Amino acid sequence: MKTRPEVALRRNGEAFLVGLVLVATLVWVLFPLYWALVTSLKEPTETFRPTFLPFLQFPPTLGNWQDQFRLAGRDILKDLSNSLLVATSSALLALWIGSLAGYALARFSFQVGPIRNHDIASWFLSQVVIPPVVVVIPFFIFMQRLGLLDTHLGLTLAHTTMNLPLATLLMRDTFLGIPVEVEEAALVDGASRWTVLWRVVLPLAAPALVSTGILAFAFSWNEFIYALTLTFERATTIPLLIAGAKMSQGIQFWFVSVRVLLALLPPVLLALSVQRYVVRGLTLGAVR
Amino acid sequence: MRDERVKWAFLLPAVGWILTFTVYPLVYSLTLSFQDWNLTSPPRWVGFANYLRALQDPRMHNALRITGFFVAATVTVELVFGFALALVFHRPIWGSRALRAVVVAPLFTSPIALAFLGMMLFHEEDGPIAHLLRMLGLPRVHWLSDPATALGSLILLDVWQWTPFAFLVFLAGLTGVPQEPIEAAIVDGAGRWAVLRHVLLPLLAPVAVTTILFKFIYSVKVFDLAFGLTGGGPAISTEVLALYIHRQGLEFFNLGYASALSYVFLVLVVLGCTVLLLRVRRLYEVA
Amino acid sequence: MRAKRWGVLVLLVLVLAGLALAAAQPFAGRTVTLGVFAGGTRGAISGPFYYFRSAWEQLTGARLNIVEIPFDQLPTKIKTDLITRAGRFDGFVPCANIYGDLVTNNWIVPVDPWIRDPRFPRWDPNDMGPPIRQLYQWGGKQYGANYDADAWVLYGRRDLLNDPKEKAAFRAKYGYDLRLPRTIKELLDVSEFFNNRDWNGDGRPDFGIVLPLKVSAQGFFFYLAFAAPYVVVPGPAVDEYHNVFFFNPRTMEPIINSPGHVKALEDYIRLTKNGPRAQLGWDLVESWDPFLKGNAALTYSPGDIGSLSKNPDRSRIKGKLTAGPMPASTEYYDRQSNRWVQKLNRVGNLLGCSWHGLVSSLSRNKETIYHLFAYMAERPRLFQITTFGWAGVDPGKIYDFPPEVSDGQGTGSIQAYIRQGFDRQDALDWLSAYWQNYYKMDAWQEYLRIPGAPELINSLDLHLSQALVGKETPKQALDAVAKEWNDIVSKLGRDKLRRAYQESIGYGKPAPRYRPR
């Protein structure tokens, strides 16, 4: 719907400026990723030169990728599968428990002394505020006592804890935005809350579930400090593969760029493929 | 009513989880903060000694300053750029959809991977930015070796990653803005900038403050970028608070002191958030 | 009857076979976990363990699990494992600077009783150069089996230093002959001479010297190597005034801001000006590149340059490398008489990590893991490892050095190095540098490995950085360090630390000295 400001603002030279801004922004956003990609395809000595067009300026090679998989293939596969396992598990777990709690906060009325729903929601928000570095050492001791150090379960528990507050709040917002009438009809018909949630509400909230799940997945995939402290061999994740690239043999751009791409590509590709949901998820809760 | 029992069944898993996995470590950390425990002596109670030391620690002050500057700079720049971009692209012109799609990518990059990418990009001799500066005839910038610019490198990386967030949020906000006040202002003869400043901005204030809140919480915890790119250097020009705490705890193994520092950190962050949250509530009530 | 006798015979044979097997595979069925620097399967420090793993496993029947840990996480992972008694590692190969923490908490086990035990492979601690041998000990007890020896030596471009044009120009400007610097003055002159002009014809100005000065990396080592001859006063014994660099061992007062240190830092800052500005942000490995690619005339560094110079992927200077020990100073400050002494002072260093395996006291397989370390330390095997180059295990044992460079004392063969790809003259110069550093110096800089060493070094590191960028004067910087060191020492326990320092340096004992065989 065109409004007067839009009509007023549309002038010829503007289209050009807008185009310029668009191109500049796209370049700004994509350049680092592109650079990593291009560097990974260069011969080692070529990486020190400012060329950036494969085939036109330099002959691309898959050698670096092959080398990485040949020399560190086992570690790469191990870290990729660990990341996948932990990210998926913690996302699903956070989504599940968070949805339950979010639904409860959205539909029911709680009162424990002076504490009401809104306060409980604030309490969840306060959990997001805690910097990981504050709890990482007690977490380590806690996990060690439980025998969960360097295990998938241990890291999953840590990541779920990290994702749970946000998942709860996002799902609460989603449920608040879904009209109650549909549920009430089902309840009147004798369905239990459980059935209502499972059969009626969750399908309606599917886009939000997807976006929250993806956010949780990405946070877990990219998480570094818990992974750094709580694992060292069996349950290491991709970010640790990156951190270990330092001090190996120097500024091996070609080597680092392969690892950086291995870390970046999965969540980025995932995000790009479902960006519609992601955008919705990010803007939920920020816009009433 | 049935609901009475069910509602607790729904809520308690989450609450229980957080109590177990967050509150317990927090309590443990608190008790640790009142003890002195390092590699030369077993744990012993020292009361508030660690806190007193933390409040007087010049390196702590430095970390606070660095972190504060980082948060202020990143939040401001991202908000301004994000808003500007949203203004430009919220109409249905070609390319805005493509941009919206692509712009999600930086948000999903792992900060530690970004730090290493930054090492390549900011390399003073052979990085693309150095090449670009040379080509344009501009003076060389010692991104990572000059204390004055090292923090700038971190800020740039964070801006690259998080401006899209502000952009998307403002985009959604602009879509939800009621048109009547704007049209009324135009009818009254207000120019574009005036409309922007006096009508649009106040309408978007709640969105802006919420974005600031979220970004504040995220920025203040910054660790991976500093750890990966500069290690706190050169000197201590990029030693953000989370990094300093990590250093005291897991490099020097002054575990009691690190815990006290953590709590000071936590208190400051909670204070900051409370202030922001109060503003959000007030603005929502007004709007 | 016959069946019974056969039965007994079979039983006897089985028992004997079992015994033989047990003797042959003494640690059968055990698995040991080793924590080691992440050099990869064909890289520094960890490489040799992978290389010899299957042979050792077959020999002992045990299984070796190698856990690689990146450099900056190594001390944290090891100490967290120990302080929480998780005991994940049976043994680990840490940098020598955490020795103090390990010993004072009884986290590592002395290996003296096993050295002569016939159950274990034989190796001789006395093969290791005298000052390095100390790093494998604490308070008179041996904790490690021979492995790596690290020190910083000076590297230069043989072709440049021998070039007639350069020699003539140098002589004209400075009045003496160009050669690999042997004194600080020469170091300053030569690095200045080659700095900021294009002497390799690639169109870009080249560097006199290149140094990695990045903070929280290895930058501080470079000050330590440089400053040693200004501060360490030779003497027959390690006492309050002699053979010390960091603290007064009697009082535990820091001497890091003594006049010797201040002058050293002033000259060090001058030296860093003879290299690229960007080096303020370079870590160790980044600094190697300009030298290896032929854009710097000098650098000083641990042994890696020697081994990397033969690697065509990294180096363009194979055949052009020369090396020598760190330059001597023509004067040093004597704190006993409170004056500067004008005398040539050659001081060796032990900088780096001198990686070697240590047995965790939490291990349930102590003898198994020691067997591994002793196996790696067997003379022929360890010599082979040293010649690899890529293994990051640098020369230090007497059998590493060919007689040509070691006054006939060494028993190594230069052919072994050449076979691994070293250029002959490069290798000879490199080995000669290390020989001189470990066996022929007037004194050695002690290695700081007391509890709290990381914090002490971090403090020094930061203030050095401030001084390098001009934010503090050398005196201000070092005075600040001294004050912070006093605080750290008080906080950790002055008596505890003094005792640790004295034990770690052999206080009161004769200074290390090589006695030719």
Short mmCIF file of C-alpha atoms in Angstrom, two decimals, chain B residues 4-225:
data_model
loop_
_atom_site.label_atom_id
_atom_site.label_comp_id
_atom_site.label_asym_id
_atom_site.label_seq_id
_atom_site.Cartn_x
_atom_site.Cartn_y
_atom_site.Cartn_z
CA GLU B 4 -4.27 -26.19 38.33
CA ARG B 5 -2.19 -29.33 38.24
CA VAL B 6 -1.45 -29.24 34.57
CA LYS B 7 -0.06 -25.75 34.64
CA TRP B 8 2.63 -26.68 37.11
CA ALA B 9 3.46 -29.79 35.12
CA PHE B 10 4.05 -27.58 32.12
CA LEU B 11 6.13 -24.94 33.88
CA LEU B 12 8.20 -26.92 36.31
CA PRO B 13 10.49 -28.77 33.89
CA ALA B 14 11.90 -25.48 32.67
CA VAL B 15 12.09 -23.94 36.10
CA GLY B 16 13.60 -27.08 37.56
CA TRP B 17 16.14 -27.27 34.79
CA ILE B 18 17.29 -23.74 35.32
CA LEU B 19 17.42 -24.15 39.07
CA THR B 20 19.63 -27.19 38.71
CA PHE B 21 21.91 -26.09 35.98
CA THR B 22 22.17 -22.39 36.56
CA VAL B 23 21.30 -21.56 40.10
CA TYR B 24 23.47 -24.27 41.56
CA PRO B 25 26.59 -23.19 39.66
CA LEU B 26 25.83 -19.59 40.55
CA VAL B 27 25.61 -20.43 44.22
CA TYR B 28 28.81 -22.42 44.04
CA SER B 29 30.51 -19.55 42.29
CA LEU B 30 29.30 -17.24 45.04
CA THR B 31 30.77 -19.39 47.79
CA LEU B 32 33.99 -19.62 45.82
CA SER B 33 34.14 -15.84 45.62
CA PHE B 34 34.55 -15.63 49.37
CA GLN B 35 37.48 -18.00 49.35
CA ASP B 36 41.07 -17.81 48.29
CA TRP B 37 41.93 -20.78 46.11
CA ASN B 38 44.86 -20.95 43.77
CA LEU B 39 47.57 -23.37 42.82
CA THR B 40 49.76 -22.69 45.81
CA SER B 41 47.21 -22.96 48.59
CA PRO B 42 44.07 -24.97 49.29
CA PRO B 43 40.74 -23.12 49.56
CA ARG B 44 40.26 -20.95 52.65
CA TRP B 45 37.70 -18.33 53.61
CA VAL B 46 38.70 -14.71 53.19
CA GLY B 47 35.38 -12.92 53.44
CA PHE B 48 35.10 -9.89 51.20
CA ALA B 49 38.81 -9.63 50.46
CA ASN B 50 38.37 -10.69 46.84
CA TYR B 51 35.65 -8.13 46.28
CA LEU B 52 37.71 -5.35 47.78
CA ARG B 53 40.57 -6.34 45.55
CA ALA B 54 38.30 -6.46 42.53
CA LEU B 55 37.03 -2.96 43.14
CA GLN B 56 40.57 -1.63 43.33
CA ASP B 57 42.08 -3.70 40.55
CA PRO B 58 43.30 -1.36 37.80
CA ARG B 59 43.12 -4.16 35.30
CA MET B 60 39.49 -4.68 36.21
CA HIS B 61 38.83 -1.00 35.66
CA ASN B 62 40.55 -1.24 32.34
CA ALA B 63 38.43 -4.23 31.38
CA LEU B 64 35.28 -2.39 32.39
CA ARG B 65 36.27 0.59 30.32
CA ILE B 66 37.15 -1.50 27.29
CA THR B 67 33.94 -3.51 27.55
CA GLY B 68 31.88 -0.38 28.08
CA PHE B 69 33.39 1.27 25.06
CA PHE B 70 32.89 -1.84 22.99
CA VAL B 71 29.24 -2.12 23.97
CA ALA B 72 28.53 1.56 23.42
CA ALA B 73 30.28 1.64 20.06
CA THR B 74 28.78 -1.55 18.69
CA VAL B 75 25.26 -0.84 19.85
CA THR B 76 25.32 2.70 18.54
CA VAL B 77 26.81 1.90 15.16
CA GLU B 78 24.61 -1.12 14.61
CA LEU B 79 21.48 0.73 15.60
CA VAL B 80 22.22 3.68 13.34
CA PHE B 81 23.24 1.61 10.33
CA GLY B 82 20.46 -0.90 10.90
CA PHE B 83 17.89 1.83 11.09
CA ALA B 84 19.25 3.60 8.04
CA LEU B 85 19.20 0.41 6.03
CA ALA B 86 15.70 -0.38 7.19
CA LEU B 87 14.53 3.05 6.11
CA VAL B 88 15.97 2.56 2.67
CA PHE B 89 14.76 -0.98 2.14
CA HIS B 90 11.41 -1.20 3.75
CA ARG B 91 9.62 -0.34 0.58
CA PRO B 92 8.95 -3.13 -1.87
CA ILE B 93 11.75 -2.26 -4.26
CA TRP B 94 13.62 -4.97 -6.03
CA GLY B 95 16.52 -6.27 -4.12
CA SER B 96 15.11 -5.70 -0.69
CA ARG B 97 13.90 -9.24 -0.56
CA ALA B 98 17.27 -10.53 -1.68
CA LEU B 99 18.93 -8.36 0.90
CA ARG B 100 16.66 -9.58 3.64
CA ALA B 101 17.56 -13.12 2.73
CA VAL B 102 21.30 -12.64 2.45
CA VAL B 103 21.65 -10.42 5.46
CA VAL B 104 20.74 -13.27 7.77
CA ALA B 105 24.05 -14.98 7.03
CA PRO B 106 26.35 -12.94 9.30
CA LEU B 107 24.04 -13.51 12.25
CA PHE B 108 24.72 -17.20 12.11
CA THR B 109 28.47 -17.07 11.99
CA SER B 110 30.36 -18.39 14.94
CA PRO B 111 32.19 -15.53 16.65
CA ILE B 112 35.34 -17.60 17.03
CA ALA B 113 35.32 -18.41 13.33
CA LEU B 114 34.74 -14.74 12.65
CA ALA B 115 37.75 -13.89 14.80
CA PHE B 116 39.96 -16.14 12.73
CA LEU B 117 38.48 -14.76 9.56
CA GLY B 118 39.33 -11.37 10.97
CA MET B 119 42.96 -12.43 11.44
CA MET B 120 43.11 -13.02 7.73
CA LEU B 121 41.16 -9.93 6.72
CA PHE B 122 43.05 -7.55 8.98
CA HIS B 123 46.51 -8.90 8.29
CA GLU B 124 48.59 -5.80 7.86
CA GLU B 125 50.77 -7.00 5.05
CA ASP B 126 48.77 -9.48 3.04
CA GLY B 127 45.16 -9.05 4.07
CA PRO B 128 42.56 -7.78 1.59
CA ILE B 129 41.92 -4.65 3.64
CA ALA B 130 45.61 -3.82 3.62
CA HIS B 131 45.69 -4.35 -0.13
CA LEU B 132 42.67 -2.12 -0.56
CA LEU B 133 44.22 0.66 1.49
CA ARG B 134 47.42 0.38 -0.51
CA MET B 135 45.52 0.51 -3.78
CA LEU B 136 43.65 3.61 -2.68
CA GLY B 137 46.90 5.17 -1.58
CA LEU B 138 45.69 5.44 1.99
CA PRO B 139 48.07 5.15 4.91
CA ARG B 140 48.56 1.75 6.41
CA VAL B 141 46.47 0.94 9.46
CA HIS B 142 48.04 -1.26 12.06
CA TRP B 143 44.83 -3.02 12.89
CA LEU B 144 46.06 -5.62 15.25
CA SER B 145 49.34 -4.22 16.46
CA ASP B 146 48.29 -0.73 17.46
CA PRO B 147 46.53 -0.43 20.81
CA ALA B 148 44.47 2.43 19.43
CA THR B 149 42.98 0.46 16.56
CA ALA B 150 42.87 -3.10 17.87
CA LEU B 151 39.56 -2.56 19.62
CA GLY B 152 38.33 -1.02 16.39
CA SER B 153 38.95 -4.32 14.63
CA LEU B 154 36.80 -6.13 17.15
CA ILE B 155 34.10 -3.51 16.83
CA LEU B 156 34.15 -3.79 13.06
CA LEU B 157 33.72 -7.53 13.22
CA ASP B 158 30.84 -7.25 15.65
CA VAL B 159 29.21 -4.57 13.52
CA TRP B 160 29.50 -6.81 10.49
CA GLN B 161 27.84 -9.61 12.35
CA TRP B 162 25.05 -7.79 14.17
CA THR B 163 23.94 -4.85 12.07
CA PRO B 164 21.62 -7.24 10.22
CA PHE B 165 19.85 -7.87 13.49
CA ALA B 166 19.03 -4.20 13.99
CA PHE B 167 18.13 -3.98 10.32
CA LEU B 168 15.62 -6.82 10.51
CA VAL B 169 14.09 -5.64 13.74
CA PHE B 170 13.64 -2.11 12.47
CA LEU B 171 12.29 -3.46 9.22
CA ALA B 172 9.57 -5.28 11.08
CA GLY B 173 9.03 -2.24 13.21
CA LEU B 174 8.60 0.04 10.26
CA THR B 175 6.05 -2.29 8.80
CA GLY B 176 4.06 -2.11 11.99
CA VAL B 177 4.19 1.65 12.31
CA PRO B 178 0.77 3.33 11.95
CA GLN B 179 0.65 5.66 8.98
CA GLU B 180 -1.77 8.26 10.32
CA PRO B 181 0.67 10.32 12.35
CA ILE B 182 3.08 10.44 9.43
CA GLU B 183 0.43 11.47 6.96
CA ALA B 184 -0.84 14.04 9.37
CA ALA B 185 2.60 15.53 9.73
CA ILE B 186 3.08 15.72 5.98
CA VAL B 187 -0.27 17.36 5.56
CA ASP B 188 0.86 19.88 8.13
CA GLY B 189 3.79 20.69 5.84
CA ALA B 190 6.61 18.98 7.69
CA GLY B 191 9.74 18.19 5.70
CA ARG B 192 11.24 14.69 5.44
CA TRP B 193 13.80 15.09 8.16
CA ALA B 194 11.26 16.58 10.53
CA VAL B 195 8.89 13.70 9.92
CA LEU B 196 11.73 11.34 10.66
CA ARG B 197 12.85 13.02 13.83
CA HIS B 198 9.62 14.02 15.43
CA VAL B 199 7.18 11.38 14.29
CA LEU B 200 8.88 8.21 13.13
CA LEU B 201 11.59 7.95 15.74
CA PRO B 202 9.31 8.30 18.74
CA LEU B 203 7.00 5.67 17.25
CA LEU B 204 9.92 3.32 16.85
CA ALA B 205 11.40 4.05 20.25
CA PRO B 206 10.12 0.85 21.91
CA VAL B 207 11.60 -1.27 19.18
CA ALA B 208 14.87 0.60 19.39
CA VAL B 209 15.16 0.23 23.13
CA THR B 210 14.37 -3.47 22.99
CA THR B 211 17.04 -3.91 20.36
CA ILE B 212 19.47 -1.98 22.53
CA LEU B 213 18.59 -4.21 25.46
CA PHE B 214 19.14 -7.39 23.53
CA LYS B 215 22.35 -6.18 21.96
CA PHE B 216 23.61 -4.85 25.29
CA ILE B 217 23.16 -8.27 26.88
CA TYR B 218 24.94 -9.92 24.01
CA SER B 219 27.78 -7.41 23.60
CA VAL B 220 28.68 -7.22 27.25
CA LYS B 221 29.44 -10.94 27.30
CA VAL B 222 31.86 -10.68 24.39
CA PHE B 223 34.59 -13.29 24.69
CA ASP B 224 35.15 -15.32 21.55
CA LEU B 225 36.08 -12.37 19.36
#
